[in-house]
């Protein structure tokens, strides 16, 4: 693919691609399993505006950059080039195809850093742009997917595509001793995180397709698993309870109507074949859908089957918000792709600690930061790299 580089030489474009790729990575935990992507609109060799894909299901980098260019003082007819780290999408996903947005903006040349790794889409976006008369230049080596979005390469790898399962984000809060429940006299014996961390949980819930928890958490905490302030969404995540023997109480708060400004997805309870029919009916009457899943050692639900069921129900990005029993089984089963671990300045605690698992865990692209009084660590897990 050719382009006459009127205004910028290859070296300058390469370093722009590299810097866009680096900045795009800042959003890796917000967008995964989607790729990290950065884009810039140029006019006469000058960057008019930049944009990044910054939220799962949110607008793509090209669209954000074009919108930012619209808000700039440089009029549209002077935009000559769009630089983007990954081939623009050409099909309708959660958002309309970027190729259409680029053509609608009247961009005459596009510089792309990497081709789409998916064989079904690879090169298609570029061919559509060329067919519409746009000059396209593929400038590989500066924003390689291996560097910018290794998680996306795994997500689109043959083996994962052949046996699909959702992207799982495990989020948990721990005390300084690594325990998931605080001492009885702290946070009503339930809450570990600061207000700021709890607010982030709401943002995370608003950006997943489903939330999964175990019946132990329902019995101990009676959570709602809804999306509420400061976040909001018109499509709240579906709620799944892993409950082999239908111990979930029909009067659990999960079944209550969400309050003002709060939204909750449908509740599904997964149980083992042979569960009590009376409890089943009571839970259905309370508003749940109850489904059977195969068992593991006739004890617990088989997590691989749970994952498959979630996938078949259309859930791609799933949040695991659960206690130590189910969390450990998910982690040790290699079914978690990404973790968000909140450590609060609380001494002691109750219940099992996952410190042993953490010590052995091979974390990829970790990020440590503060949130209120808590320390937050986010990372991808190397089992999937
Ligand atoms: N700090 C945090 O982030 C956090 C988050 C949530 C909960 N918690 C705390 O965790 C405590 C509850 O812990 P928990 O370990 O009992 O709760 P849990 O992990 O949420 O639930 C465990 C239960 O899930 C069911 N389950 C179904 N399939 C399973 C599978 N394949 N593997 C494992 N479990 C499966 C089992 O009950 P059945 O055999 O009956 O199905 C099991 O006893 C509470 O004190 C709560 O406050 C802390």
Coordinates of C-alpha atoms and ligand atoms in Angstrom, one line a residue:
X1 CA 0.0 0.0 0.0
X2 CA 1.4 3.3 -1.0
X3 CA 1.1 6.9 0.1
X4 CA 3.0 9.9 -1.0
X5 CA 4.3 11.3 2.3
X6 CA 3.8 15.0 1.5
X7 CA 4.1 16.5 4.9
X8 CA 5.8 14.1 7.2
X9 CA 8.6 11.7 6.6
X10 CA 8.5 8.0 7.7
X11 CA 10.5 8.6 10.7
X12 CA 8.2 11.3 12.1
X13 CA 5.1 9.2 11.3
X14 CA 6.8 6.2 13.0
X15 CA 7.5 8.1 16.1
X16 CA 3.9 9.5 16.1
X17 CA 2.6 5.9 15.9
X18 CA 4.9 4.8 18.7
X19 CA 3.8 7.6 21.0
X20 CA 0.1 6.9 20.2
X21 CA 0.6 3.2 20.9
X22 CA 2.3 4.0 24.2
X23 CA -0.4 6.4 25.3
X24 CA -3.1 4.0 24.2
X25 CA -1.8 1.3 26.6
X26 CA -2.8 3.5 29.6
X27 CA -6.4 2.3 28.9
X28 CA -5.5 -1.4 28.7
X29 CA -7.5 -2.5 31.7
X30 CA -10.5 -0.4 30.7
X31 CA -10.7 -1.8 27.2
X32 CA -9.6 -5.4 27.3
X33 CA -10.3 -7.7 25.6
X34 CA -10.6 -5.0 23.0
X35 CA -7.3 -3.7 21.7
X36 CA -5.6 -0.5 22.9
X37 CA -5.7 1.9 20.0
X38 CA -4.5 5.5 19.4
X39 CA -5.2 7.8 16.5
X40 CA -4.3 11.3 15.4
X41 CA -5.7 13.7 12.8
X42 CA -3.1 15.7 10.9
X43 CA -3.2 18.9 8.9
X44 CA -0.1 20.0 7.0
X45 CA 2.1 17.7 9.1
X46 CA 0.8 19.1 12.4
X47 CA -1.3 17.0 14.8
X48 CA -4.7 18.6 15.0
X49 CA -6.2 16.2 17.6
X50 CA -5.6 12.8 19.1
X51 CA -8.0 10.1 20.4
X52 CA -7.8 6.8 22.2
X53 CA -10.1 3.9 22.7
X54 CA -10.6 4.3 26.4
X55 CA -13.6 2.2 27.5
X56 CA -14.9 -1.3 26.5
X57 CA -17.8 -0.8 24.2
X58 CA -17.0 2.9 23.9
X59 CA -16.1 4.9 20.8
X60 CA -13.0 3.8 18.8
X61 CA -9.8 5.9 18.7
X62 CA -10.4 7.1 15.2
X63 CA -13.9 8.5 16.1
X64 CA -12.6 10.1 19.2
X65 CA -9.8 11.8 17.3
X66 CA -12.2 13.0 14.5
X67 CA -14.5 14.4 17.2
X68 CA -11.6 16.1 18.9
X69 CA -10.5 17.5 15.5
X70 CA -14.1 18.8 15.0
X71 CA -13.8 20.7 18.3
X72 CA -10.4 22.2 17.2
X73 CA -9.9 25.5 15.4
X74 CA -8.7 23.7 12.3
X75 CA -11.5 23.4 9.8
X76 CA -12.4 20.0 8.3
X77 CA -11.2 20.7 4.8
X78 CA -7.7 21.2 6.1
X79 CA -7.4 17.7 7.7
X80 CA -5.3 15.7 5.3
X81 CA -4.2 12.5 7.2
X82 CA -5.4 10.1 9.9
X83 CA -2.7 8.1 11.7
X84 CA -3.9 5.1 13.6
X85 CA -2.0 2.3 15.4
X86 CA -4.4 -0.5 14.3
X87 CA -6.3 -1.0 11.0
X88 CA -9.7 0.7 11.2
X89 CA -12.6 -1.6 11.7
X90 CA -14.9 -2.2 8.8
X91 CA -17.9 -4.0 10.4
X92 CA -20.5 -3.0 12.9
X93 CA -19.6 -4.1 16.4
X94 CA -20.7 -2.3 19.6
X95 CA -20.0 0.9 17.6
X96 CA -20.4 1.7 13.8
X97 CA -17.5 0.9 11.5
X98 CA -14.6 3.4 11.7
X99 CA -14.0 3.2 8.0
X100 CA -17.3 4.9 7.4
X101 CA -16.4 7.7 10.0
X102 CA -13.1 8.3 8.2
X103 CA -14.8 8.5 4.8
X104 CA -17.5 10.8 6.1
X105 CA -14.9 13.1 7.5
X106 CA -13.3 13.5 4.0
X107 CA -9.9 12.2 5.1
X108 CA -7.7 11.6 2.0
X109 CA -4.9 9.6 3.5
X110 CA -4.6 7.1 6.3
X111 CA -1.4 5.7 7.9
X112 CA -1.9 2.5 9.8
X113 CA 0.6 0.9 12.2
X114 CA -0.7 -2.7 12.3
X115 CA -3.1 -4.9 10.5
X116 CA -6.1 -6.5 12.2
X117 CA -4.9 -9.9 13.5
X118 CA -8.3 -11.5 12.9
X119 CA -8.0 -13.3 9.5
X120 CA -11.6 -12.5 8.7
X121 CA -11.0 -8.8 9.0
X122 CA -7.4 -8.5 8.2
X123 CA -6.8 -5.9 5.4
X124 CA -10.5 -5.4 4.8
X125 CA -10.6 -1.9 6.3
X126 CA -7.7 -0.8 4.2
X127 CA -9.1 -2.2 1.0
X128 CA -12.4 -0.4 1.6
X129 CA -10.6 2.9 2.2
X130 CA -8.5 2.4 -1.0
X131 CA -11.6 1.5 -3.0
X132 CA -13.1 4.8 -1.8
X133 CA -10.1 6.6 -3.2
X134 CA -8.2 7.1 0.1
X135 CA -4.4 6.7 0.0
X136 CA -3.4 4.1 2.5
X137 CA 0.0 3.5 3.9
X138 CA 0.9 0.6 6.2
X139 CA 3.8 1.5 8.3
X140 CA 4.6 -1.5 10.4
X141 CA 7.1 -1.9 13.2
X142 CA 6.3 1.2 15.3
X143 CA 3.0 0.2 17.0
X144 CA 3.2 -3.6 16.9
X145 CA 0.3 -5.4 18.6
X146 CA 2.9 -7.5 20.5
X147 CA 3.9 -4.3 22.3
X148 CA 0.7 -2.2 22.3
X149 CA -1.9 -4.9 22.9
X150 CA -0.5 -8.4 23.7
X151 CA -3.8 -9.3 25.4
X152 CA -5.6 -8.7 22.1
X153 CA -3.3 -11.1 20.2
X154 CA -4.2 -13.8 22.8
X155 CA -7.9 -12.9 22.6
X156 CA -7.9 -13.4 18.8
X157 CA -5.5 -16.4 18.8
X158 CA -6.7 -19.6 17.1
X159 CA -6.9 -21.6 20.3
X160 CA -9.1 -19.0 22.1
X161 CA -11.3 -18.5 19.0
X162 CA -11.8 -22.3 18.7
X163 CA -12.8 -22.7 22.3
X164 CA -14.3 -19.3 23.1
X165 CA -15.0 -18.2 26.7
X166 CA -15.5 -14.7 28.1
X167 CA -12.7 -12.4 29.2
X168 CA -12.8 -12.6 33.0
X169 CA -11.8 -9.8 35.3
X170 CA -11.5 -10.8 38.9
X171 CA -11.8 -7.9 41.3
X172 CA -11.3 -8.3 45.0
X173 CA -10.5 -6.3 48.1
X174 CA -8.2 -7.5 50.7
X175 CA -6.8 -6.4 54.1
X176 CA -3.1 -6.0 54.7
X177 CA -3.0 -9.7 55.6
X178 CA -4.6 -10.6 52.3
X179 CA -7.9 -11.6 53.7
X180 CA -11.1 -10.8 51.9
X181 CA -13.3 -10.1 55.0
X182 CA -12.4 -7.4 57.5
X183 CA -12.3 -7.9 61.2
X184 CA -15.9 -8.0 62.5
X185 CA -15.8 -4.5 63.9
X186 CA -14.6 -2.8 60.6
X187 CA -16.9 -1.9 57.8
X188 CA -19.8 -3.7 59.4
X189 CA -17.7 -6.9 59.0
X190 CA -18.2 -6.6 55.2
X191 CA -16.6 -3.6 53.6
X192 CA -12.9 -3.3 53.1
X193 CA -12.5 -0.7 50.3
X194 CA -12.5 3.1 50.6
X195 CA -15.3 5.2 49.2
X196 CA -13.2 6.0 46.2
X197 CA -12.5 2.3 45.4
X198 CA -16.2 1.5 45.8
X199 CA -17.0 4.2 43.2
X200 CA -14.5 2.6 40.8
X201 CA -16.4 -0.7 41.2
X202 CA -19.5 1.0 40.0
X203 CA -17.6 2.2 36.9
X204 CA -16.3 -1.3 36.3
X205 CA -19.7 -2.9 36.6
X206 CA -21.1 -0.4 34.1
X207 CA -18.5 -1.6 31.6
X208 CA -19.0 -5.4 31.7
X209 CA -21.6 -7.7 30.2
X210 CA -22.1 -9.8 33.3
X211 CA -21.2 -10.2 37.0
X212 CA -20.5 -13.6 38.5
X213 CA -20.5 -14.4 42.2
X214 CA -20.8 -17.4 44.5
X215 CA -23.7 -18.3 46.8
X216 CA -21.3 -17.7 49.8
X217 CA -21.2 -14.0 49.0
X218 CA -24.9 -13.9 48.6
X219 CA -25.4 -15.5 52.0
X220 CA -22.8 -13.4 53.8
X221 CA -23.2 -10.0 52.2
X222 CA -26.6 -10.0 50.5
X223 CA -25.2 -7.8 47.7
X224 CA -27.4 -6.1 45.0
X225 CA -24.7 -6.3 42.3
X226 CA -26.3 -3.3 40.6
X227 CA -24.9 -0.2 38.9
X228 CA -25.4 3.0 40.8
X229 CA -23.8 6.4 41.3
X230 CA -21.4 7.6 40.3
X231 CA -21.8 5.3 37.4
X232 CA -24.9 4.7 35.3
X233 CA -25.9 2.5 32.3
X234 CA -28.9 1.6 30.2
X235 CA -27.6 -1.9 29.8
X236 CA -26.7 -3.2 33.3
X237 CA -24.7 -6.4 33.5
X238 CA -26.5 -9.6 33.9
X239 CA -26.1 -11.2 37.3
X240 CA -25.1 -14.8 37.8
X241 CA -25.0 -16.7 41.1
X242 CA -23.1 -20.0 41.2
X243 CA -25.2 -22.0 43.7
X244 CA -25.0 -25.8 43.3
X245 CA -27.8 -26.5 45.8
X246 CA -30.0 -23.4 45.4
X247 CA -29.2 -21.9 48.8
X248 CA -29.9 -18.4 47.6
X249 CA -32.7 -16.9 49.7
X250 CA -35.7 -15.9 47.6
X251 CA -35.9 -12.6 49.6
X252 CA -32.2 -11.7 48.7
X253 CA -31.7 -8.0 47.8
X254 CA -30.7 -9.2 44.3
X255 CA -34.4 -9.6 43.6
X256 CA -35.5 -6.2 44.8
X257 CA -36.5 -3.5 42.3
X258 CA -33.5 -1.2 41.8
X259 CA -33.8 2.2 43.5
X260 CA -33.7 5.6 41.7
X261 CA -30.6 6.0 39.6
X262 CA -29.7 2.3 40.1
X263 CA -29.9 -0.5 37.4
X264 CA -29.6 -4.2 37.7
X265 CA -29.5 -6.9 35.0
X266 CA -31.5 -10.1 35.0
X267 CA -30.6 -12.6 37.7
X268 CA -29.6 -16.2 36.7
X269 CA -28.9 -18.9 39.2
X270 CA -26.7 -21.8 38.1
X271 CA -27.2 -25.0 40.0
X272 CA -26.4 -28.7 39.7
X273 CA -28.8 -31.2 38.2
X274 CA -31.0 -32.7 40.9
X275 CA -31.4 -29.5 42.9
X276 CA -34.5 -29.1 45.1
X277 CA -37.6 -28.4 43.0
X278 CA -39.3 -26.4 45.7
X279 CA -36.4 -24.0 46.0
X280 CA -36.2 -23.8 42.3
X281 CA -39.8 -22.7 42.0
X282 CA -39.4 -20.2 44.9
X283 CA -36.4 -18.6 43.1
X284 CA -38.2 -18.4 39.8
X285 CA -41.1 -16.7 41.6
X286 CA -38.7 -14.3 43.1
X287 CA -37.6 -13.3 39.5
X288 CA -34.6 -15.5 38.8
X289 CA -33.9 -17.7 35.8
X290 CA -32.6 -21.0 37.1
X291 CA -30.3 -23.1 34.9
X292 CA -28.5 -26.4 35.4
X293 CA -24.8 -26.8 34.9
X294 CA -22.7 -30.0 35.0
X295 CA -20.9 -30.7 38.3
X296 CA -17.2 -31.2 39.1
X297 CA -16.7 -34.1 41.6
X298 CA -20.5 -33.9 42.3
X299 CA -19.7 -31.0 44.5
X300 CA -19.3 -27.7 42.7
X301 CA -20.4 -26.4 39.3
X302 CA -17.9 -27.1 36.5
X303 CA -16.4 -23.7 35.8
X304 CA -15.6 -24.5 32.2
X305 CA -19.2 -25.2 31.6
X306 CA -20.2 -22.0 33.4
X307 CA -17.8 -20.1 31.1
X308 CA -19.3 -21.7 28.0
X309 CA -22.8 -20.9 29.2
X310 CA -21.8 -17.2 29.7
X311 CA -20.3 -17.1 26.2
X312 CA -23.4 -18.6 24.7
X313 CA -25.5 -16.0 26.5
X314 CA -23.6 -13.3 24.7
X315 CA -21.3 -12.2 27.6
X316 CA -17.8 -11.3 26.4
X317 CA -16.4 -9.2 29.3
X318 CA -17.3 -10.6 32.7
X319 CA -16.6 -9.4 36.2
X320 CA -16.0 -11.9 39.0
X321 CA -16.9 -10.3 42.3
X322 CA -16.8 -13.2 44.8
X323 CA -15.4 -14.6 48.0
X324 CA -12.2 -16.6 48.3
X325 CA -13.7 -20.1 47.6
X326 CA -15.0 -19.4 44.1
X327 CA -12.2 -16.9 43.4
X328 CA -9.5 -19.4 44.1
X329 CA -11.1 -22.0 41.9
X330 CA -11.4 -19.5 39.0
X331 CA -7.8 -18.3 39.5
X332 CA -6.3 -21.8 39.8
X333 CA -8.4 -23.0 36.9
X334 CA -6.6 -20.5 34.7
X335 CA -9.9 -18.9 33.8
X336 CA -9.1 -15.3 34.9
X337 CA -7.6 -12.9 32.3
X338 CA -7.2 -9.8 34.3
X339 CA -7.2 -8.9 38.0
X340 CA -8.0 -5.8 40.0
X341 CA -6.8 -6.1 43.6
X342 CA -7.6 -3.4 46.1
X343 CA -5.6 -3.5 49.3
X344 CA -6.9 -1.4 52.2
X345 CA -5.0 -0.2 55.2
X346 CA -6.8 -2.6 57.5
X347 CA -5.0 -4.8 59.9
X348 CA -6.1 -8.4 60.4
X349 CA -9.2 -9.9 58.9
X350 CA -11.2 -13.0 58.5
X351 CA -11.3 -15.9 56.1
X352 CA -8.9 -17.3 53.6
X353 CA -6.0 -15.3 52.3
X354 CA -5.0 -15.5 48.6
X355 CA -1.4 -14.4 49.4
X356 CA 0.0 -17.8 48.4
X357 CA -1.6 -17.6 45.0
X358 CA -0.4 -14.0 44.5
X359 CA 3.1 -15.0 45.3
X360 CA 3.2 -17.5 42.5
X361 CA 1.1 -15.5 40.0
X362 CA 2.8 -14.3 36.8
X363 CA 1.5 -10.9 36.2
X364 CA 1.8 -9.0 32.9
X365 CA 1.8 -5.3 32.3
X366 CA 1.0 -4.6 36.0
X367 CA 0.0 -1.2 37.2
X368 CA 0.1 0.0 40.8
X369 CA -1.7 3.2 41.9
X370 CA -3.5 4.7 44.8
X371 CA -7.2 5.1 45.1
X372 CA -8.4 7.0 48.2
X373 CA -6.6 5.3 51.1
X374 CA -6.2 2.0 49.2
X375 CA -3.5 0.6 47.0
X376 CA -4.8 -0.8 43.7
X377 CA -2.9 -3.3 41.5
X378 CA -4.2 -4.2 38.1
X379 CA -2.6 -6.8 35.8
X380 CA -3.2 -9.3 33.1
X381 CA -2.4 -12.9 34.0
X382 CA 0.4 -14.6 32.2
X383 CA -1.6 -17.9 31.8
X384 CA -3.2 -16.1 28.9
X385 CA 0.0 -14.7 27.4
Ligands
LIG1 N1 -13.2 -8.7 49.7 C1 -13.9 -9.0 48.6 O1 -13.6 -8.6 47.5 C2 -15.1 -10.0 48.8 C3 -16.0 -10.2 47.7 C4 -17.0 -11.0 47.8 C5 -17.2 -11.7 49.0 N2 -16.3 -11.5 50.0 C6 -16.5 -12.2 51.3 O2 -16.3 -13.6 51.1 C7 -17.0 -14.3 52.1 C8 -17.8 -15.4 51.5 O3 -16.8 -16.3 51.0 P1 -17.1 -17.6 50.2 O4 -15.8 -18.1 49.8 O5 -18.1 -18.4 51.0 O6 -18.0 -17.0 49.0 P2 -18.0 -17.3 47.4 O7 -16.7 -17.7 46.9 O8 -18.7 -16.2 46.8 O9 -19.0 -18.6 47.3 C9 -18.6 -19.8 47.5 C10 -19.6 -20.8 47.2 O10 -19.9 -20.8 45.8 C11 -20.4 -22.0 45.4 N3 -19.8 -22.5 44.2 C12 -20.5 -23.0 43.1 N4 -19.6 -23.4 42.2 C13 -18.4 -23.3 42.7 C14 -17.1 -23.6 42.2 N5 -16.9 -24.2 41.0 N6 -16.0 -23.4 43.0 C15 -16.2 -22.8 44.2 N7 -17.4 -22.5 44.7 C16 -18.5 -22.7 44.0 C17 -20.2 -23.0 46.6 O11 -21.4 -23.2 47.2 P3 -22.3 -24.4 46.8 O12 -21.4 -25.7 46.8 O13 -23.4 -24.4 47.7 O14 -22.7 -24.1 45.3 C18 -19.2 -22.2 47.5 O15 -19.3 -22.5 48.8 C19 -17.9 -13.3 52.8 O16 -17.5 -13.0 54.1 C20 -17.8 -12.0 51.9 O17 -17.9 -10.8 52.7 C21 -15.3 -10.6 49.9

